[in-house]
Short mmCIF file of C-alpha atoms in Angstrom, two decimals:
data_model
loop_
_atom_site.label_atom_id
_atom_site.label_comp_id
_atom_site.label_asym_id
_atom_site.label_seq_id
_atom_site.Cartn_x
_atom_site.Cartn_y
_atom_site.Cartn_z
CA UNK A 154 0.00 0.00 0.00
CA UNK A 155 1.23 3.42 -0.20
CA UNK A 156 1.53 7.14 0.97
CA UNK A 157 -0.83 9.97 -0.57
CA UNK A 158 -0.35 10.55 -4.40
CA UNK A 159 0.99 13.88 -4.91
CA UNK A 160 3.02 13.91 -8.26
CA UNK A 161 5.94 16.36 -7.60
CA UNK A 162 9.02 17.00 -8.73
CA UNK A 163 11.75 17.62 -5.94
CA UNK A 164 14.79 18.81 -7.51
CA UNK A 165 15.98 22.25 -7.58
CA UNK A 166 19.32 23.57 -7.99
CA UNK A 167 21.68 25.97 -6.01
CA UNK A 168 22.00 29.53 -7.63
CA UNK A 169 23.72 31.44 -5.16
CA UNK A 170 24.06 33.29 -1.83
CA UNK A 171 22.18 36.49 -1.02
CA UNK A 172 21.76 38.71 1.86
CA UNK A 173 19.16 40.25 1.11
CA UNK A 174 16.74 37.78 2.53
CA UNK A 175 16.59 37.29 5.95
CA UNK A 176 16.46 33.58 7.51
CA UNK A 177 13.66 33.02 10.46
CA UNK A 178 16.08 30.36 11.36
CA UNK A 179 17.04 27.17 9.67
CA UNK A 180 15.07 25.37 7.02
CA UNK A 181 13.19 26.47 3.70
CA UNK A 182 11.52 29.25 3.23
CA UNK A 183 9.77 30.76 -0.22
CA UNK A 184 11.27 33.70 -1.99
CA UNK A 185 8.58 36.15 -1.72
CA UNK A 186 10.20 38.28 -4.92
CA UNK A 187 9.55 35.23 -6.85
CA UNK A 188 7.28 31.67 -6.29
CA UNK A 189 9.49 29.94 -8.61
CA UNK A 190 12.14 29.78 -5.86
CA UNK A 191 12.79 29.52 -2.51
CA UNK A 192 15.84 29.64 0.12
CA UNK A 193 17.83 27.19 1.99
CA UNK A 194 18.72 28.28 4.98
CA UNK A 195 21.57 27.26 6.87
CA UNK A 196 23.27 28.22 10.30
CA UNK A 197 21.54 32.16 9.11
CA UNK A 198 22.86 31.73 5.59
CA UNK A 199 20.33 32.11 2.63
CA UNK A 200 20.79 29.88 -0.72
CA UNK A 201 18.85 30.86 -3.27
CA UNK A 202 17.11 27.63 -5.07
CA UNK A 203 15.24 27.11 -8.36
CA UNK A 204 12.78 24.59 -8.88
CA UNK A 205 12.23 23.07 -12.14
CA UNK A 206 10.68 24.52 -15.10
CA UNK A 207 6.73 25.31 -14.69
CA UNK A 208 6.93 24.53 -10.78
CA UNK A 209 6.87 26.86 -8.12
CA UNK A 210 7.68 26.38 -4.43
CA UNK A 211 4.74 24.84 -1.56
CA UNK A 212 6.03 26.49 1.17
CA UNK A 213 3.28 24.30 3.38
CA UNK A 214 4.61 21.00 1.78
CA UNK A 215 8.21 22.04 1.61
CA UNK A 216 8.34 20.72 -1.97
CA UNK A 217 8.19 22.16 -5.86
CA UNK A 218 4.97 21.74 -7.10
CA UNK A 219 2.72 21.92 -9.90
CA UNK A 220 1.18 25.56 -10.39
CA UNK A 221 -2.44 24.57 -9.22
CA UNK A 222 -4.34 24.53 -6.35
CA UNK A 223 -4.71 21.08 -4.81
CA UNK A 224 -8.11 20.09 -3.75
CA UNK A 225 -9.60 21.63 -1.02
CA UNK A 226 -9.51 19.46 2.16
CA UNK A 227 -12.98 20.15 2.54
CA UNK A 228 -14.91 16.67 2.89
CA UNK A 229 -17.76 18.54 1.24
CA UNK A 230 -15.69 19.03 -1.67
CA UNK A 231 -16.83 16.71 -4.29
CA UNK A 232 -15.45 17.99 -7.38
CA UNK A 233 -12.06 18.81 -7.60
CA UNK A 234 -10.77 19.95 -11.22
CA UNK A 235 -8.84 17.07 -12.42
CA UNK A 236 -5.50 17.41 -14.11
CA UNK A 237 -4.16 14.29 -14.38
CA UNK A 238 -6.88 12.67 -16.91
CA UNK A 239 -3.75 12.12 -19.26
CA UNK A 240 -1.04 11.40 -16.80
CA UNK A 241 1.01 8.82 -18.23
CA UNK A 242 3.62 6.22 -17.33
CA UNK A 243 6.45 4.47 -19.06
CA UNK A 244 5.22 1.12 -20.83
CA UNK A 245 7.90 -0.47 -20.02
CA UNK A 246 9.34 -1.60 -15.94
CA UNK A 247 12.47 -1.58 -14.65
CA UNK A 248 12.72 -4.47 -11.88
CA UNK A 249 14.23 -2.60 -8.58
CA UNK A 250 13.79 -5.43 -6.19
CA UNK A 251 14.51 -8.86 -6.46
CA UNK A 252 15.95 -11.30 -9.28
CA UNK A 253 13.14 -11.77 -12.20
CA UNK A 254 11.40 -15.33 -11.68
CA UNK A 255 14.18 -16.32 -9.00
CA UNK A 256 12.44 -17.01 -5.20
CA UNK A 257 15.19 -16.88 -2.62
CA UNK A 258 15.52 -15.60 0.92
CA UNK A 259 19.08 -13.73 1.15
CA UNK A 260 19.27 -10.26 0.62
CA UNK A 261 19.07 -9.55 -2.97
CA UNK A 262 15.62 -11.63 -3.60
CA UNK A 263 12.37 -11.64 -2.48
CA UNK A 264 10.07 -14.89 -1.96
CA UNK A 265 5.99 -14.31 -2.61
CA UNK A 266 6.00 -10.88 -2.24
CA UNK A 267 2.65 -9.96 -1.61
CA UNK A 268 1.93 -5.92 -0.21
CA UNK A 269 4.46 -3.35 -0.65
CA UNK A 270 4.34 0.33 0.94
CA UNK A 271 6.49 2.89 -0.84
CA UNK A 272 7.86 5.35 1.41
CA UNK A 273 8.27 8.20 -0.82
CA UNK A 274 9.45 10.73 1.96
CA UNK A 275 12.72 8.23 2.48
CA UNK A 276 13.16 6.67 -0.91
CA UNK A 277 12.36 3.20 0.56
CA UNK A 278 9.67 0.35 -0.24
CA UNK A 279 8.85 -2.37 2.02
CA UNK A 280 7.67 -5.43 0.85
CA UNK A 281 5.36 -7.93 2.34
CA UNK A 282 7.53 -11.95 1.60
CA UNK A 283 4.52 -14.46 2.45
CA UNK A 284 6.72 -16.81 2.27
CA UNK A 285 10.10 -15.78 4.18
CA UNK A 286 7.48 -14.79 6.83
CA UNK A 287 9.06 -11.26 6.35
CA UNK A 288 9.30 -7.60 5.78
CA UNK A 289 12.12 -6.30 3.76
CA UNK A 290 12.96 -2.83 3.07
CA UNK A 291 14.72 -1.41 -0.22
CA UNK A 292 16.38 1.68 -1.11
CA UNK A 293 14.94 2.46 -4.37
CA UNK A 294 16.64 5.25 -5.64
CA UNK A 295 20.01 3.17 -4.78
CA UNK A 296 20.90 1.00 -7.48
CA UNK A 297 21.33 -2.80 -6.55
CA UNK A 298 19.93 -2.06 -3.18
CA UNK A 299 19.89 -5.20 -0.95
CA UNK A 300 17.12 -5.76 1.61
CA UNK A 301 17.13 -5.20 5.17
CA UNK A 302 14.64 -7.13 7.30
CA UNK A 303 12.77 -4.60 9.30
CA UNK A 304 10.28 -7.46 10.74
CA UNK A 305 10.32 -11.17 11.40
CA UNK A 306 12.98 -13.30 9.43
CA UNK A 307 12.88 -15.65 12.35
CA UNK A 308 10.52 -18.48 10.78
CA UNK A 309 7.11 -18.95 10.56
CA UNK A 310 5.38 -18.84 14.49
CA UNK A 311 3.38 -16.61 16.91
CA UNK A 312 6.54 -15.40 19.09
CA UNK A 313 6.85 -11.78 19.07
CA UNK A 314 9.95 -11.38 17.14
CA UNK A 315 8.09 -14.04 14.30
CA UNK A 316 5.68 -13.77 11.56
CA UNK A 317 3.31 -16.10 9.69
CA UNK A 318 2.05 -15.10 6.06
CA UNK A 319 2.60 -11.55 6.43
CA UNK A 320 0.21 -10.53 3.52
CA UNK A 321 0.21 -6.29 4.19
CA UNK A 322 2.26 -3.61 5.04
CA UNK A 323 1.93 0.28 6.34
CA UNK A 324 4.60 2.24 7.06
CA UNK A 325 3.67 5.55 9.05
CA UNK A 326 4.91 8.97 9.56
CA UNK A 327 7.24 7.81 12.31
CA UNK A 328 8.28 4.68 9.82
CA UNK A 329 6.57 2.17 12.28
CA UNK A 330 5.82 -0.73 10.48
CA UNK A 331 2.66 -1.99 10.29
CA UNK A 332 2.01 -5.85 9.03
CA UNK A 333 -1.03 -8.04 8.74
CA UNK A 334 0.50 -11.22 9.62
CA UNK A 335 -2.16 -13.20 8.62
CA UNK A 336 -1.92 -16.67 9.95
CA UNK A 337 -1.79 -14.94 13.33
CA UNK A 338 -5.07 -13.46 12.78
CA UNK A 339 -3.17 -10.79 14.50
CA UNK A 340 -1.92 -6.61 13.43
CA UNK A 341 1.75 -6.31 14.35
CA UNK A 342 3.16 -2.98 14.93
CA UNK A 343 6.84 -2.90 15.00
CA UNK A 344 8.51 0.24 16.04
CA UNK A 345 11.23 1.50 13.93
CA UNK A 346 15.17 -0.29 15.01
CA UNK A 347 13.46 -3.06 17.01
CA UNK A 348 13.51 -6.91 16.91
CA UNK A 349 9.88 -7.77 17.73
CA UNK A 350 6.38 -6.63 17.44
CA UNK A 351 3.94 -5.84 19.86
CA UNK A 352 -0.22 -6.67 18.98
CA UNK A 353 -2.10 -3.54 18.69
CA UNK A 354 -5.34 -5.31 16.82
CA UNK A 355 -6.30 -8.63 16.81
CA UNK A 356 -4.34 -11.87 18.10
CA UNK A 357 -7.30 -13.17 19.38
CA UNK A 358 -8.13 -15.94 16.78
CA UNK A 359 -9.87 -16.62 13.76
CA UNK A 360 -13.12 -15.93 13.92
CA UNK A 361 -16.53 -13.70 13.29
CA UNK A 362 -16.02 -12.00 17.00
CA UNK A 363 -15.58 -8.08 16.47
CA UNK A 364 -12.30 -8.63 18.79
CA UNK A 365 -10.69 -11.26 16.07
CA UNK A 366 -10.05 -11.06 12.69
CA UNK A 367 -10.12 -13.91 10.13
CA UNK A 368 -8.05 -13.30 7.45
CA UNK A 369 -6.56 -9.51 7.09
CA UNK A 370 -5.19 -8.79 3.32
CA UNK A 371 -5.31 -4.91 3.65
CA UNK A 372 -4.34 -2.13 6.32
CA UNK A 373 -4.07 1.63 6.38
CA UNK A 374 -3.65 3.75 9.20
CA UNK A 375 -4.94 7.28 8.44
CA UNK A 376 -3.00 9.51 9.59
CA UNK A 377 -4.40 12.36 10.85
CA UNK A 378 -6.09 10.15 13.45
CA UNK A 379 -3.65 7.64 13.94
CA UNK A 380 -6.76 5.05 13.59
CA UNK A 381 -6.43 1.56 12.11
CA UNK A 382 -8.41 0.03 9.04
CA UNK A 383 -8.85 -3.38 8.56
CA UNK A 384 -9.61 -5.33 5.59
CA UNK A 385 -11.13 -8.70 6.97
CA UNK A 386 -10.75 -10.64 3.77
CA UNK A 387 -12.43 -13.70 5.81
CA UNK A 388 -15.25 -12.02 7.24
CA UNK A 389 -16.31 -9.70 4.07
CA UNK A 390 -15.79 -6.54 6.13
CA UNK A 391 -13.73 -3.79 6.42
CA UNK A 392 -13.37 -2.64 10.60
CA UNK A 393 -11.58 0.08 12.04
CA UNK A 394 -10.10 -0.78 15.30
CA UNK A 395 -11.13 0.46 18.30
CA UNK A 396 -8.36 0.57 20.95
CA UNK A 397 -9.55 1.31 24.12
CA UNK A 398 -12.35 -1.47 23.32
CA UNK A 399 -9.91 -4.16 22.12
CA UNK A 400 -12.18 -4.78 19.24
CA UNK A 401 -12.90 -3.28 15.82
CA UNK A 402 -15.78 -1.37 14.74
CA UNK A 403 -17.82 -2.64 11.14
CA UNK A 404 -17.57 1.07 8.57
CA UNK A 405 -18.16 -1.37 5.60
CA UNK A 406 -19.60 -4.76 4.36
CA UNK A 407 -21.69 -6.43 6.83
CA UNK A 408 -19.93 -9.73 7.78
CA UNK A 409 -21.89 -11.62 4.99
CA UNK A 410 -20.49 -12.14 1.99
CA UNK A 411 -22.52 -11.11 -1.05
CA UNK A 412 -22.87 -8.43 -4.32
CA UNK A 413 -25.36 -5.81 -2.87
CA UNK A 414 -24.45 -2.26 -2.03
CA UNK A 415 -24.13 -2.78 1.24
CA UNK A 416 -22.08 -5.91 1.05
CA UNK A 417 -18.67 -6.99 0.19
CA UNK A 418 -17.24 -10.26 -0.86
CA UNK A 419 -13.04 -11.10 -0.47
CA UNK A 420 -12.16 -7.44 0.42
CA UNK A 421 -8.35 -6.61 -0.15
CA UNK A 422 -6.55 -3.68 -0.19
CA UNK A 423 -8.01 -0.42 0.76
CA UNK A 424 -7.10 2.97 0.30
CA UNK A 425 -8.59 5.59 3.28
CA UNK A 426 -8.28 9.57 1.91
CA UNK A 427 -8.53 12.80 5.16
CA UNK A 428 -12.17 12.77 5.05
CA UNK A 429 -12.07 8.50 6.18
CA UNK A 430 -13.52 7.77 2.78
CA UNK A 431 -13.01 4.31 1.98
CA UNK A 432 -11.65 2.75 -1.52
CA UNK A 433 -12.05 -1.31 -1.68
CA UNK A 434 -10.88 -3.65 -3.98
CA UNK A 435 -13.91 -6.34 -3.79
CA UNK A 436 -12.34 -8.84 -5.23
CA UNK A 437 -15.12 -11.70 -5.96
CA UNK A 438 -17.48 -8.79 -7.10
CA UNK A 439 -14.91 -7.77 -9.38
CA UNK A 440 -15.25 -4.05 -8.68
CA UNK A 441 -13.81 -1.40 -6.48
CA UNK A 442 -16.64 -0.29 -3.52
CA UNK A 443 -16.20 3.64 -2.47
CA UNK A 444 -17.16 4.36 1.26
CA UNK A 445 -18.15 7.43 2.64
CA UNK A 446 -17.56 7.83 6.56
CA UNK A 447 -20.56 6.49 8.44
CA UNK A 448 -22.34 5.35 5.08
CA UNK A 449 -24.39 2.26 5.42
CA UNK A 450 -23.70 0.99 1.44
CA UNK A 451 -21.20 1.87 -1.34
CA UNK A 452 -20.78 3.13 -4.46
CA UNK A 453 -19.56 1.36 -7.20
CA UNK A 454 -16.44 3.32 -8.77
CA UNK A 455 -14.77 0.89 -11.31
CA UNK A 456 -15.84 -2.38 -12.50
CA UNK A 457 -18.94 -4.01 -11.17
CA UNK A 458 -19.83 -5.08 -14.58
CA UNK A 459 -19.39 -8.93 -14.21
CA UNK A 460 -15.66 -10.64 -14.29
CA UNK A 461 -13.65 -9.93 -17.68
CA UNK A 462 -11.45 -7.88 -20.06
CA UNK A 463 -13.14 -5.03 -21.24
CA UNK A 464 -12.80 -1.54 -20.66
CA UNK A 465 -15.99 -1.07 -18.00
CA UNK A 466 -14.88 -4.36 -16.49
CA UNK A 467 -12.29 -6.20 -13.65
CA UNK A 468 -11.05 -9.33 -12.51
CA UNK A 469 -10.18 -9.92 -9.19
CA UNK A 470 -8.44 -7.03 -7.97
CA UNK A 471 -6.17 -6.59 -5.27
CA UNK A 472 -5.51 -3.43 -4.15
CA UNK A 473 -6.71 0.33 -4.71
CA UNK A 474 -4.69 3.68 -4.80
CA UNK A 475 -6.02 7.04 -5.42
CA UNK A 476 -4.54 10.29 -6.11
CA UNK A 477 -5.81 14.14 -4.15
CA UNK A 478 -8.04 14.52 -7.67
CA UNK A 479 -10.19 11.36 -7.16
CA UNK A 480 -8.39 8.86 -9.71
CA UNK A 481 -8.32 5.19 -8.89
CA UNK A 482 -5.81 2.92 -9.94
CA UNK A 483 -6.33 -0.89 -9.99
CA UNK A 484 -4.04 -4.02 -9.89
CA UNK A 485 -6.69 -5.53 -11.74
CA UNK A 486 -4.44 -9.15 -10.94
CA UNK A 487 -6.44 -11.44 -13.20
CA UNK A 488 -5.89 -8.70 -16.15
CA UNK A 489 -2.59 -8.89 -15.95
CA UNK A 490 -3.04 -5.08 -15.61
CA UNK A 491 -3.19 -1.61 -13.99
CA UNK A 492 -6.10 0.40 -15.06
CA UNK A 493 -6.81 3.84 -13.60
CA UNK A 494 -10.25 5.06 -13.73
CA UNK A 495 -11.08 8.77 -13.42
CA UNK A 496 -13.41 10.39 -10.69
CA UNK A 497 -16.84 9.87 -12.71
CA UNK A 498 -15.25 7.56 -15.70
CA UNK A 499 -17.19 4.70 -16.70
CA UNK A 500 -14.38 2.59 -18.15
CA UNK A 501 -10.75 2.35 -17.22
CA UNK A 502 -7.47 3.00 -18.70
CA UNK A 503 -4.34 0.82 -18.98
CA UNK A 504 -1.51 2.34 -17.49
CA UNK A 505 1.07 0.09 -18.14
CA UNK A 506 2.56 -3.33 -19.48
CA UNK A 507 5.38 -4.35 -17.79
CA UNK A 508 8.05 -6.60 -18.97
CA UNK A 509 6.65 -9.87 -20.25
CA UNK A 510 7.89 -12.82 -18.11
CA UNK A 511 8.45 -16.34 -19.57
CA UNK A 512 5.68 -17.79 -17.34
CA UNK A 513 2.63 -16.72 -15.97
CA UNK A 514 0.07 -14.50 -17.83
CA UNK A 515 0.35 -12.05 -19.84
CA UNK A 516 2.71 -9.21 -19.40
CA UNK A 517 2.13 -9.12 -15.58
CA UNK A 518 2.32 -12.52 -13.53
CA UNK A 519 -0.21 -12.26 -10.21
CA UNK A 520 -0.09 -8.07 -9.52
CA UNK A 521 -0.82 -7.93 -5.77
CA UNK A 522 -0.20 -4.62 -4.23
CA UNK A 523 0.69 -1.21 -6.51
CA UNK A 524 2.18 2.23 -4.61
CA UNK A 525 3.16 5.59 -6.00
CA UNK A 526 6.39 7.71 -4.60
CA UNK A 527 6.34 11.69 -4.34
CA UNK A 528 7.25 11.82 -8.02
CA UNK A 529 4.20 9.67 -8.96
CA UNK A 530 6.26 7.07 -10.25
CA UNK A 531 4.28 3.90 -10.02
CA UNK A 532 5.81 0.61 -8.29
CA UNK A 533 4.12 -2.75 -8.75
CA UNK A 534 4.78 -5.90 -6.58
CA UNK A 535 4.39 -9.69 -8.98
CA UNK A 536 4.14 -12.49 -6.18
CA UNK A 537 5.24 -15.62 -9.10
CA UNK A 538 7.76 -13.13 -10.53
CA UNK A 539 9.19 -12.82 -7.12
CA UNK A 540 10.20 -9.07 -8.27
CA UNK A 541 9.30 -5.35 -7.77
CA UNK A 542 9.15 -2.91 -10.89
CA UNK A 543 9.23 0.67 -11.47
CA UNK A 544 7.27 2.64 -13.90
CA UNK A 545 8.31 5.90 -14.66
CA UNK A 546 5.57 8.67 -14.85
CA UNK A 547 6.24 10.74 -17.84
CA UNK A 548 6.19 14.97 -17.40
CA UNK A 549 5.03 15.87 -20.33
CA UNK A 550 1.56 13.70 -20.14
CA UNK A 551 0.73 16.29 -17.12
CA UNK A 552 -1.20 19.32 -17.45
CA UNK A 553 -1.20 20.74 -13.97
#
């Protein structure tokens, strides 16, 4: 899963030293003679920086960005003008983690990986191995980067410092890692440097009870509140979970499995925007289920036309991103495919093909978990692969 999709360009370049500006203290700061700049400042020394062509300087996101408003924050907000309808990526991948079709548990391959979260803010992605009862993290903007186990690597078991199936991963603010460790039937939060995890949702069992959870293929903690969604891929619901009760609370699906507005059926990966809005891959219903907060059904935003290839249509997807302008993009796994599917489209569009393996099918081989970095480059996780790749967004597609 990933962090919020805000396609930026970071660069900028050192012109010179001034003093004529005068530093509030250390840090950036814009250049109020021109928004195409800003200054680094150092021990009360101003540099003068550009950013890129076309981009001028967020002073409250401390990055270059495109000259447009974002969205308002306001939940009521329903329509924000869309410029990335032809936002477009590289057709081709470039394989950043892992040897192509080779499983292996040593530091330079990855075996089943399963969820990845892309940490764009430190250049790393963490990937989910199902079957090295795992998580590894990569530097991805280090070529030939070898993994680091941030979490388990001891076996499969219950013991704190063990996983079993880890099938999900979130990586917050603080880079705490965040795992559904699914044969546990338990969340496992492990703080960032240490050797074992404590419970914080869950561990309880499989089971129906609101304090257990059956089978957990999706997480996302939001991060304004700090509060912890649950995609129950056993119990057809998604739950957020409810500390200081020790259970989790039902916000969508209602613990039968089924195809009707107010039901779900094998939910996956989730995507949860500032106003708690929920995006759900509902995988046997081939579609992907939008939630509003305290909304008793959902909305169907891509797919729901029956299982197949066409434009309007999905199979079994696995996980759900969307972008501050209301885009969805799909692993639509079955396809062989990412699709992204605009606020009010009625049909998708392929984003990419990948590099064709020698097995599997089509140009993608079992697509479970996509993320975006701050650039919007897209990363895609293939499980029979056993590799991560990297598709490269491409500038001039964007109008912003």
């Amino acid at each position: 899963m990933v962090m919020k999709l805000i396609f930026v360009f970071i660069c900028a370049s050192l012109n010179s030293v001034t003093s004529v500006f005068q530093c509030p203290g250390d840090g950036h700061f814009i250049n109020p003679a021109d928004k195409h700049s800003y200054y680094q400042c150092a021990h009360g020394t101003p540099f003068l920086m550009q950013c890129p062509a076309s981009l001028v300087w967020n002073q409250q996101g401390q990055i270059c960005d495109w000259n447009t408003p974002a969205p308002s924050t306001d939940c009521n907000n329903k329509n924000p003008t869309n410029c990335r309808e032809t936002t477009r990526w590289t057709t081709g991948g470039t394989i950043i983690v892992g040897i192509d079709k080779q499983f292996g548990s040593d530091a330079s391959h990855v075996g089943s990986p399963f969820g990845i979260f892309v940490d764009g803010e430190h250049g790393n992605v963490y990937v989910a191995e199902t079957e090295n009862h795992r998580i590894q993290k990569f530097n991805f903007k280090a070529v030939g980067s070898l993994g680091v186990t941030v979490a388990g690597g001891n076996n499969a078991g219950n013991a704190s410092n063990q996983l079993s199936w880890p099938s999900a991963v979130y990586v917050d603010k603080n880079e705490n890692v965040y795992i559904s460790d699914t044969d546990n039937s338990r969340i496992q939060m492990w703080a960032k440097g240490t050797t074992s995890g404590v419970t914080v949702a869950g561990g309880n069992g499989k089971g129906t009870a609101l304090n257990q959870i059956g089978a957990c293929q999706g997480l996302f903690v939001h991060e304004e509140t700090n509060a912890l969604f649950i995609s129950d891929f056993y119990n057809d619901r998604i739950v957020k979970w409810i500390p200081e009760k020790g259970e989790g609370m039902i916000v969508a699906g209602t613990g039968s499995g089924g195809p009707k507005a107010d039901q779900l059926s094998g939910p996956r990966g989730i995507f949860i925007d500032k106003c708690e809005t929920i995006y759900i891959a509902d995988l046997w219903n081939n579609r992907i289920q939008k939630w509003e907060k305290n909304a008793t059904q959902g909305i169907t935003v891509a797919g729901g036309n029956g299982k197949g290839v066409a434009d309007n249509q999905l199979n079994s997807p696995w996980d759900v991103e969307v972008d501050r302008y209301g885009n969805i993009y799909v692993a639509d796994t079955d396809n062989s495919r990412i699709v992204k599917w605009g606020p009010n489209s009625t049909v998708g569009v392929q984003l990419a093909t990948g590099n064709a393996p020698t097995t599997g099918r089509g140009p993608f081989s079992d697509v479970y978990s996509i993320g975006f970095d701050k650039e919007g480059n897209l990363f895609t996780s293939e499980k029979r692969n056993n590799r991560i790749q990297q598709f490269n967004i491409m500038p001039e597609t964007n109008t912003c």
